[in-house]
XYZ file of C-alpha atoms in Angstrom:
661
model
C 66.127 132.588 -17.956
C 68.161 129.654 -19.355
C 71.392 131.875 -20.090
C 70.920 133.458 -16.327
C 70.973 129.699 -14.567
C 74.717 128.780 -14.688
C 75.490 132.433 -13.031
C 72.869 133.096 -10.601
C 73.954 129.480 -9.477
C 76.773 130.594 -9.769
C 76.418 133.813 -6.701
C 74.029 131.674 -4.703
C 77.544 129.202 -4.132
C 79.104 131.800 -3.718
C 77.531 134.130 -1.144
C 76.751 130.378 0.663
C 80.943 129.408 0.935
C 81.354 133.362 2.406
C 78.640 132.728 4.908
C 80.386 129.232 5.610
C 83.744 131.103 5.554
C 81.970 133.384 8.224
C 81.240 130.632 10.652
C 83.953 129.614 12.980
C 85.610 126.416 12.695
C 87.636 124.935 15.580
C 90.720 123.080 14.973
C 90.406 119.289 16.384
C 91.760 119.454 20.699
C 93.096 123.534 19.693
C 89.793 125.319 21.562
C 89.581 122.518 24.314
C 92.763 123.555 27.119
C 94.754 120.777 28.549
C 93.046 118.698 31.114
C 94.471 119.339 34.347
C 96.921 116.942 35.933
C 94.975 114.829 39.193
C 95.571 112.213 41.570
C 94.068 111.062 44.563
C 95.542 110.319 46.984
C 94.977 109.368 50.829
C 92.319 107.038 50.089
C 90.811 104.919 53.277
C 87.747 103.952 54.657
C 85.326 105.647 57.374
C 82.413 103.740 58.614
C 81.992 101.867 55.489
C 82.779 105.440 53.695
C 85.621 105.315 50.941
C 87.788 108.912 51.851
C 90.549 110.286 50.384
C 92.182 113.771 48.643
C 91.829 115.420 45.292
C 94.780 117.369 44.680
C 94.624 119.223 41.216
C 98.168 120.633 39.427
C 97.275 123.552 37.510
C 100.614 124.288 36.661
C 99.565 128.970 37.454
C 97.290 129.438 40.569
C 95.335 127.882 42.936
C 92.088 126.181 41.141
C 88.734 126.063 42.736
C 86.164 122.703 42.004
C 83.076 122.604 40.591
C 81.138 120.937 42.374
C 77.985 119.982 40.573
C 80.486 118.549 37.707
C 82.394 116.346 39.907
C 81.519 112.049 38.958
C 82.348 109.459 39.825
C 82.383 106.224 39.666
C 83.797 102.341 40.919
C 84.627 100.457 38.572
C 81.722 100.195 35.944
C 79.043 101.649 38.178
C 78.266 105.731 39.010
C 77.789 106.171 42.421
C 77.522 109.856 44.324
C 80.214 111.539 45.702
C 80.436 114.666 48.089
C 83.181 117.229 48.877
C 84.370 118.823 51.560
C 87.027 121.181 53.031
C 90.575 119.442 53.171
C 91.634 121.689 55.695
C 89.761 119.028 58.028
C 91.996 116.938 57.641
C 96.046 116.776 58.477
C 98.618 117.488 55.635
C 102.149 117.247 55.962
C 105.370 118.411 53.280
C 108.524 118.016 53.477
C 111.117 119.741 51.753
C 113.934 117.980 50.335
C 117.183 120.277 48.998
C 119.802 118.672 47.138
C 123.024 120.309 49.111
C 125.568 119.100 47.775
C 128.154 120.281 45.981
C 127.442 120.275 42.812
C 124.863 122.614 43.572
C 127.247 125.518 43.823
C 126.381 128.601 45.803
C 124.547 129.549 42.952
C 122.172 126.780 42.853
C 121.683 127.280 46.260
C 120.949 130.526 46.468
C 117.786 129.427 43.697
C 117.421 126.702 45.658
C 116.990 129.325 49.206
C 114.841 131.835 47.383
C 112.338 129.433 45.543
C 112.152 127.810 49.089
C 110.806 131.442 50.935
C 108.291 131.790 47.581
C 107.147 127.699 48.322
C 105.997 128.742 52.261
C 104.944 132.319 51.702
C 102.130 131.006 49.185
C 101.359 126.915 50.810
C 98.673 126.963 53.011
C 99.319 127.386 56.861
C 97.460 124.216 58.258
C 100.240 122.867 56.124
C 102.724 121.084 58.268
C 105.899 121.487 56.415
C 109.709 120.233 57.267
C 113.377 120.265 55.743
C 115.148 117.554 54.651
C 118.530 118.258 53.681
C 121.301 115.584 51.941
C 125.156 115.574 50.573
C 127.510 113.724 52.604
C 124.861 112.696 54.490
C 121.585 113.331 54.754
C 118.796 114.021 57.999
C 115.852 115.784 59.340
C 117.014 119.214 59.701
C 113.049 120.571 60.519
C 110.763 118.639 62.220
C 106.839 118.548 60.539
C 105.555 122.392 61.632
C 103.911 125.635 60.820
C 106.214 127.466 62.699
C 107.685 128.852 58.908
C 109.781 131.204 60.488
C 112.021 128.687 61.632
C 112.223 127.157 58.108
C 112.957 129.765 56.414
C 115.775 129.958 58.757
C 116.858 126.735 58.562
C 116.744 127.241 54.706
C 118.766 130.027 54.139
C 121.390 128.369 55.938
C 121.607 125.263 53.508
C 124.816 125.768 52.568
C 126.499 123.397 48.870
C 129.027 121.592 50.085
C 130.359 117.288 49.625
C 128.794 114.359 47.590
C 124.809 113.655 47.575
C 123.217 110.467 49.040
C 119.205 111.167 46.933
C 118.506 107.625 47.695
C 118.157 108.187 51.676
C 116.676 111.034 51.966
C 113.786 109.843 49.776
C 113.630 107.429 52.676
C 114.612 109.779 55.900
C 111.600 112.048 53.897
C 108.738 109.202 54.035
C 109.687 107.995 57.794
C 109.392 112.304 58.834
C 106.139 112.017 57.117
C 103.827 109.194 59.102
C 101.821 106.828 57.821
C 98.763 108.575 57.543
C 97.094 111.733 56.367
C 97.936 113.675 53.223
C 101.930 113.627 52.545
C 104.075 115.304 50.045
C 107.534 115.615 49.531
C 108.774 118.085 47.289
C 112.327 117.581 45.943
C 114.461 119.775 44.435
C 117.459 117.646 43.140
C 119.293 117.171 39.772
C 118.813 113.563 40.507
C 122.293 111.798 40.749
C 123.648 109.530 44.227
C 127.070 109.749 45.137
C 127.173 107.977 47.607
C 125.463 104.458 47.302
C 127.641 102.132 47.237
C 124.813 99.633 45.447
C 123.294 102.400 43.217
C 120.429 100.134 41.419
C 119.239 98.465 45.809
C 119.078 102.130 46.477
C 117.218 103.837 43.771
C 114.579 100.557 43.935
C 114.555 100.953 47.808
C 114.148 104.525 47.945
C 110.959 104.481 45.013
C 109.226 101.217 47.076
C 109.001 103.264 49.624
C 107.737 106.415 48.280
C 105.004 103.688 46.622
C 104.035 101.949 49.244
C 103.980 104.716 51.971
C 101.611 106.390 48.773
C 102.838 109.954 48.845
C 102.548 112.086 46.504
C 106.314 113.568 44.831
C 106.594 116.612 43.323
C 109.726 116.520 41.731
C 112.002 119.951 40.497
C 114.881 118.669 38.301
C 117.619 121.104 38.933
C 120.506 121.419 35.453
C 124.305 120.508 36.794
C 126.895 119.252 35.398
C 126.023 115.223 37.166
C 121.881 115.387 36.259
C 119.838 112.853 36.298
C 116.475 112.859 35.212
C 115.834 109.640 34.068
C 115.834 109.050 38.570
C 113.676 111.769 39.332
C 111.554 110.029 36.593
C 110.707 107.597 38.680
C 110.067 109.132 42.020
C 107.638 111.455 39.786
C 105.861 108.208 38.772
C 106.287 106.390 41.648
C 104.540 109.698 43.853
C 101.870 110.370 41.479
C 103.639 113.423 40.851
C 105.012 115.382 37.897
C 108.698 116.601 37.463
C 109.114 120.053 36.670
C 112.635 121.018 34.665
C 114.162 124.418 35.836
C 116.578 125.551 34.027
C 117.169 129.190 36.030
C 115.945 130.745 38.645
C 112.789 131.725 37.409
C 111.554 128.300 37.278
C 113.212 127.206 39.946
C 110.601 129.312 41.728
C 107.457 129.111 39.783
C 108.186 125.141 39.909
C 107.628 125.522 43.714
C 105.227 128.158 43.843
C 102.789 125.627 41.710
C 103.341 123.089 44.468
C 102.254 124.968 46.928
C 98.956 126.626 44.697
C 98.669 123.034 44.329
C 98.035 122.254 47.668
C 95.374 125.000 48.048
C 93.735 123.046 44.590
C 92.508 119.872 46.935
C 89.303 118.548 48.687
C 88.265 115.887 50.144
C 86.043 113.260 48.608
C 83.292 110.731 49.903
C 82.081 108.125 47.767
C 79.767 104.863 49.179
C 81.079 101.430 46.856
C 78.129 99.805 45.504
C 78.520 96.555 47.832
C 77.605 94.179 45.347
C 81.307 94.803 44.257
C 84.574 93.135 45.929
C 88.377 92.659 44.703
C 90.269 95.396 43.025
C 88.508 98.020 41.479
C 89.063 101.873 40.021
C 87.780 104.260 41.418
C 87.884 107.666 39.120
C 86.592 110.884 39.543
C 86.193 113.394 36.967
C 85.018 117.369 36.433
C 85.685 120.619 35.792
C 87.658 123.301 37.671
C 88.571 126.304 36.570
C 87.067 125.735 33.148
C 89.219 122.771 32.383
C 88.424 119.610 32.457
C 89.982 116.818 35.024
C 90.658 113.297 35.530
C 92.128 110.681 38.730
C 91.945 107.299 38.527
C 93.238 104.751 41.340
C 92.634 101.210 42.540
C 91.376 100.242 45.430
C 91.176 96.647 47.023
C 87.417 96.773 48.392
C 88.020 93.048 50.263
C 90.648 93.889 51.914
C 89.806 98.169 51.916
C 93.062 98.682 51.477
C 94.416 101.044 48.677
C 96.652 100.030 46.418
C 99.062 101.181 43.176
C 98.209 100.689 39.267
C 98.915 102.676 35.959
C 96.088 104.252 34.286
C 96.971 105.078 30.746
C 94.405 108.002 31.063
C 95.177 109.954 33.787
C 98.898 110.581 34.708
C 100.188 108.683 37.148
C 98.349 108.684 39.774
C 99.612 106.978 43.366
C 97.071 105.752 45.652
C 98.163 105.466 49.590
C 98.449 102.091 51.954
C 98.434 102.127 55.149
C 101.443 99.452 55.585
C 104.084 101.831 57.809
C 107.446 102.487 55.489
C 110.143 100.325 56.712
C 112.308 101.396 58.973
C 115.643 102.824 58.144
C 118.428 104.034 59.156
C 118.463 107.303 61.678
C 119.296 110.857 60.073
C 123.113 111.432 60.834
C 123.316 114.399 64.052
C 122.991 117.457 62.833
C 124.081 118.958 65.955
C 127.570 117.862 65.432
C 128.724 121.161 62.915
C 127.426 123.491 65.537
C 129.248 121.957 68.416
C 132.564 122.048 66.416
C 131.958 125.329 65.431
C 131.281 126.174 69.658
C 134.347 124.231 70.321
C 136.775 126.141 67.857
C 134.628 129.158 69.580
C 135.894 128.747 73.079
C 139.526 126.901 72.056
C 140.402 130.270 70.437
C 138.893 132.564 73.390
C 140.970 130.037 76.202
C 143.802 130.432 73.515
C 143.403 133.834 73.660
C 142.626 134.099 77.593
C 146.318 131.981 78.036
C 148.427 134.591 75.726
C 147.244 137.727 76.731
C 147.016 137.033 80.418
C 150.514 136.739 81.064
C 150.964 140.271 79.961
C 148.646 142.345 81.965
C 150.771 140.925 84.895
C 152.213 143.762 86.649
C 155.508 144.385 87.207
C 154.878 144.197 91.717
C 153.695 140.269 90.316
C 156.359 139.177 88.402
C 159.421 140.114 90.332
C 157.269 138.134 93.360
C 156.447 135.508 90.668
C 160.664 134.700 89.689
C 161.464 134.940 94.412
C 159.266 132.713 94.544
C 160.431 130.202 91.434
C 163.520 129.968 95.004
C 160.953 129.119 97.876
C 160.154 126.084 98.970
C 156.568 124.650 97.776
C 154.683 125.600 100.545
C 155.612 128.239 100.486
C 153.970 131.825 98.545
C 154.001 135.436 99.460
C 150.671 135.072 97.609
C 149.229 133.297 98.747
C 147.130 136.468 100.959
C 146.055 138.081 98.545
C 142.910 138.644 97.733
C 141.898 136.662 94.994
C 140.749 137.245 91.492
C 137.405 138.206 89.689
C 136.194 137.691 86.514
C 138.031 136.386 83.198
C 141.195 136.278 85.067
C 139.816 134.414 87.806
C 138.681 131.896 85.369
C 142.431 132.146 83.641
C 143.722 131.377 86.969
C 141.319 128.863 88.176
C 142.452 127.027 84.846
C 146.049 127.579 85.756
C 145.929 126.168 88.970
C 144.023 123.663 87.850
C 146.665 122.733 84.670
C 149.451 122.638 87.854
C 148.303 120.268 89.482
C 147.280 117.943 86.268
C 151.285 118.756 85.642
C 152.347 117.878 89.202
C 154.234 114.408 89.360
C 154.212 113.808 85.247
C 157.488 112.313 84.589
C 157.424 114.205 81.250
C 156.773 117.570 83.271
C 160.415 118.418 84.318
C 161.662 117.870 79.962
C 158.328 120.135 79.391
C 159.643 123.296 81.286
C 163.114 122.437 80.659
C 162.309 123.098 76.950
C 159.964 125.446 77.575
C 163.054 127.727 79.464
C 165.678 126.392 76.652
C 162.603 128.530 74.421
C 162.715 131.435 77.357
C 159.244 131.393 77.093
C 156.575 132.958 80.231
C 154.800 129.645 80.625
C 153.947 128.196 83.990
C 153.370 124.189 83.761
C 149.830 124.888 84.318
C 149.643 127.432 81.367
C 151.705 125.319 79.567
C 148.743 122.746 80.425
C 145.628 124.511 78.898
C 147.607 125.255 75.832
C 147.862 121.952 74.944
C 144.540 121.603 75.786
C 142.977 124.005 73.598
C 145.309 123.090 71.453
C 143.523 119.374 71.639
C 139.471 121.064 71.053
C 140.558 123.734 68.340
C 142.159 120.923 66.272
C 139.401 118.305 66.717
C 136.514 121.348 66.135
C 138.936 122.869 62.391
C 139.116 119.157 61.257
C 135.753 118.434 61.956
C 134.550 121.599 59.721
C 136.680 120.594 57.278
C 135.991 117.194 56.782
C 132.179 117.508 56.745
C 129.292 114.968 58.107
C 128.986 111.373 58.610
C 131.972 109.304 58.763
C 134.135 112.893 57.535
C 133.340 113.981 60.741
C 134.702 110.712 62.759
C 137.354 111.055 60.943
C 138.066 114.919 61.406
C 137.552 114.287 65.367
C 140.753 111.746 65.132
C 142.580 113.517 63.430
C 142.241 116.991 64.893
C 143.320 114.938 68.838
C 146.209 114.278 67.111
C 147.364 117.406 65.432
C 146.185 119.154 68.460
C 148.426 116.623 70.864
C 151.749 117.024 68.604
C 151.420 120.173 66.903
C 152.598 122.391 70.540
C 154.655 119.771 71.379
C 156.532 120.429 67.862
C 156.581 123.828 67.942
C 158.062 124.081 71.619
C 160.832 122.050 70.581
C 161.280 123.719 67.208
C 161.650 127.077 69.763
C 163.739 125.369 71.947
C 166.397 124.167 68.935
C 166.069 127.396 67.707
C 167.621 129.253 70.878
C 170.071 126.919 71.613
C 171.149 126.823 67.856
C 171.493 130.948 68.433
C 173.158 130.095 71.760
C 176.105 127.392 70.426
C 176.757 130.216 67.013
C 177.706 133.387 69.652
C 179.679 130.898 72.484
C 183.109 130.706 70.127
C 183.331 134.754 69.291
C 181.575 135.574 73.032
C 184.674 133.675 75.141
C 187.038 135.102 72.410
C 185.891 138.155 73.684
C 186.344 136.930 77.684
C 189.921 135.921 76.558
C 190.406 139.280 75.535
C 189.239 140.828 78.535
C 191.419 138.477 80.809
C 194.130 139.615 79.366
C 193.314 143.190 79.858
C 192.981 142.622 82.902
C 190.022 141.460 83.792
C 188.132 138.917 86.530
C 186.161 136.161 84.442
C 182.953 137.579 86.575
C 184.217 141.238 85.348
C 185.249 139.412 82.166
C 181.337 137.744 81.818
C 179.371 140.585 82.391
C 180.751 142.873 79.603
C 180.135 139.964 77.547
C 176.868 140.376 78.779
C 176.602 144.465 78.143
C 177.776 143.798 74.921
C 176.351 140.526 73.344
C 173.025 139.487 71.730
C 170.276 137.713 73.395
C 170.645 134.849 74.328
C 173.812 134.743 75.658
C 173.809 138.111 76.860
C 170.641 136.382 79.023
C 171.915 132.750 80.036
C 174.759 134.864 81.095
C 173.423 136.864 82.850
C 171.581 134.758 84.822
C 174.805 133.038 85.249
C 175.999 135.962 87.458
C 172.897 136.239 89.559
C 173.311 132.726 90.311
C 176.882 133.778 91.645
C 176.428 136.552 93.252
C 174.356 135.100 95.377
C 176.895 132.504 96.503
C 176.929 130.092 93.633
C 180.258 128.772 91.917
C 181.012 130.568 88.367
C 181.806 127.517 86.797
C 178.548 125.241 88.162
C 176.868 128.558 87.187
C 178.231 128.564 83.730
C 178.023 124.457 83.940
C 173.774 125.068 84.672
C 173.926 127.445 81.566
C 175.288 125.002 79.978
C 172.658 122.388 80.573
C 169.650 124.720 80.484
C 170.630 125.072 76.171
C 171.616 121.337 76.458
C 174.675 123.209 74.783
C 177.754 120.486 74.979
C 179.908 123.880 74.320
C 179.017 124.978 77.255
C 180.133 122.128 79.056
C 182.888 122.436 77.834
C 183.824 125.405 78.780
C 182.876 125.254 82.230
C 184.884 122.191 82.247
C 187.509 123.998 80.832
C 187.226 126.301 83.463
C 187.002 124.419 86.924
C 189.891 122.215 85.126
C 192.528 125.531 84.704
C 191.405 126.378 88.575
C 192.614 123.171 90.126
C 195.512 122.591 87.914
C 195.872 126.057 87.270
C 197.456 128.024 83.664
C 196.326 130.820 82.107
C 193.074 130.717 81.904
C 192.579 133.185 78.985
C 194.692 130.853 75.799
C 191.816 127.732 77.259
C 189.365 129.794 76.498
C 191.809 131.354 73.304
C 191.583 127.606 72.544
C 188.285 126.443 73.253
C 186.759 129.070 71.502
C 188.777 128.101 67.802
C 187.973 124.424 68.782
C 184.235 125.182 68.609
C 184.661 126.875 65.212
C 185.990 123.880 63.810
C 183.634 121.887 64.874
C 181.033 124.119 63.371
C 182.744 123.916 60.193
C 183.069 120.398 60.036
C 179.354 120.277 60.742
C 178.844 122.681 58.367
C 180.848 120.960 56.370
C 178.894 117.935 56.373
C 175.483 119.570 56.874
C 176.160 121.103 53.276
C 177.218 116.996 52.069
C 173.887 115.687 53.176
C 171.227 118.413 51.992
C 170.284 116.922 48.649
C 169.739 114.602 50.698
C 167.492 116.579 53.374
C 166.039 117.960 50.657
C 164.713 115.079 48.529
C 163.067 113.501 52.531
C 160.967 116.380 52.880
C 160.056 116.712 49.805
C 158.615 112.876 50.114
C 157.562 113.610 53.463
C 156.044 116.577 52.431
C 154.238 115.677 49.179
C 150.823 114.020 50.248
C 150.436 116.019 52.604
C 150.344 119.094 50.246
C 148.203 116.844 47.989
C 145.030 116.060 50.361
C 145.056 119.674 51.598
C 145.608 121.012 47.894
C 142.376 118.209 46.720
C 140.444 119.121 50.041
C 139.955 122.311 48.815
C 139.889 122.218 44.762
C 137.570 118.662 44.708
C 137.049 117.696 47.583
C 133.940 115.146 46.624
C 136.937 113.011 44.640
C 139.044 113.346 48.243
C 136.137 113.049 50.458
C 136.051 108.982 49.904
C 139.291 108.637 51.997
C 136.727 109.326 55.148
C 133.292 108.248 53.966
C 133.900 104.643 52.417
C 135.503 101.792 54.667
C 138.096 101.379 52.117
C 138.517 104.928 52.469
C 139.354 105.012 56.316
C 141.295 101.953 55.880
C 143.726 103.696 53.457
C 144.234 106.556 55.488
C 145.056 104.554 58.453
C 147.492 102.288 56.154
C 148.505 105.700 54.458
C 149.483 107.200 58.060
C 150.768 104.645 59.428
C 153.822 104.234 56.734
C 154.182 107.523 56.786
C 155.146 108.063 60.609
C 157.225 105.405 59.550
C 159.047 106.956 56.861
C 159.352 109.722 58.785
C 161.674 108.021 61.143
C 163.423 106.119 58.988
C 164.332 109.204 56.904
C 165.539 111.958 59.966
C 167.655 108.879 60.806
C 169.000 108.013 57.452
C 170.172 111.761 57.340
C 171.725 112.484 60.478
C 174.991 112.373 60.866
C 176.664 112.797 64.096
C 179.514 115.115 64.199
């Protein structure tokens, strides 16, 4: 027996170890699920009782609180707790979406998809609003239960401009009001490139969020400007959390989790012991979905007002106060961009109508209009005709109003002379309509290109200047080009007239032959002079009017030579040949001077175009960088100074490189 005892003890020990090994031993903290992050918000008093909202952020689907597990303490005293459905209390949420250029089109597509998931999953009683921010921030959609309206606004968001994050937080706090359960769902990279004093602006936004007691759920979108430290401060101040979103699935999951957190809310009520006063900690514990939770907050039982504190065992809860948030700057006007688009559309429509309307004029109407130019202003061949209707009536009314506006202006005669020189079929009223349309299109186009805030105001001013100057410059260019072509054709035409006179033709016959064989504009102008001569005008005077109409000094000399030859006699053909030779020599000398001054002119053109080209290039390549010129006061001052210096430089260079011959 004594020999078998050790062996028996060995077998007993082995069996005991096997039995112990078969029993599962839980590793410390491995089997127990993680606690659910929980916060208390909207704490207030109701007939001496404390009420508030308990929010559970499970990170997955909605969880239901186990009423039997709820336990509440105020200070060190246990107190009874009652819960009610949260739908009996007003709930508000604000989507705050970053639409700056750093988000990019891909980022905005992800944001739109995630926001749609949030709107679909959020409880129907929650009133939701939308705040977007780039160069400026503003409330795009006020608090509403109309999910379709919100979805349309979210889908219309576009990425462009800088980032005004801190202003957007203040706008959202103001829009959410001062009572009820309120939350913010922020999608941003955490950068703010608009605020001048970033530390002060960040402190103001965090303070506003904390004082209002608004829960903040943050989705950190990863971009080149990501600053998670800023987002962490917002989450700490708002008793929420920061979800790192690395891709579209992560962003969508974070938005959906924020919506299910609203489903996992209950409203609680408790009676604080009368023996307690002053600041006391309110702690709620329990289970939900098989997981524990703990939420804590500080309440001043003396003032019956909520304040905030950091509980080391709770995930940075936030307590609501009844203090009204400080007032901030009003959100940027959101109507300016649609107004600019509408103005651009109307301007282009008016331009098309003004340009196309003459094409529908009948030949009879064109002939009558041509005859009416020689009639007194009090007479008209068409005044008894029935008025047009529809688009034609609108065009006629606009042109008639333009005629009245142009009548009596000192510049009207100069403008019409340029229009006639350029051979444009435009009446004074039609030209006035084109100028107005140009102003509208220019203002709307530059307002759209330069973005919001100060950019739209600068774009409006710049667009009005460009819209007012460009038509006049184009008209002068067309008139000068046609006059230059006329002067180029004139020497050959005079040689042909001289040859015809030498062959026995009269002057009208020689001019008619030239008009038939030459190209425009000389053919048209000579034909007009012949038509004036046929109805009784003197030929020399008709040719002099051609010189005045085309602003041609060469044609004036030609008419003067013809007049002198008629008065003193002589060989007109030889006189015209001498005149043609003089014109050719003068043109040759002018071309020689132009060749010598070409380098200076090219330098002037490059220096003038360089700042304009760089501005337009940077506008498309790096708009946030160039946007500082119209989004900051120093930038606006630099723009004004640059425009003044550029205008002076253009004037000075034009004087330097211009050589009169």
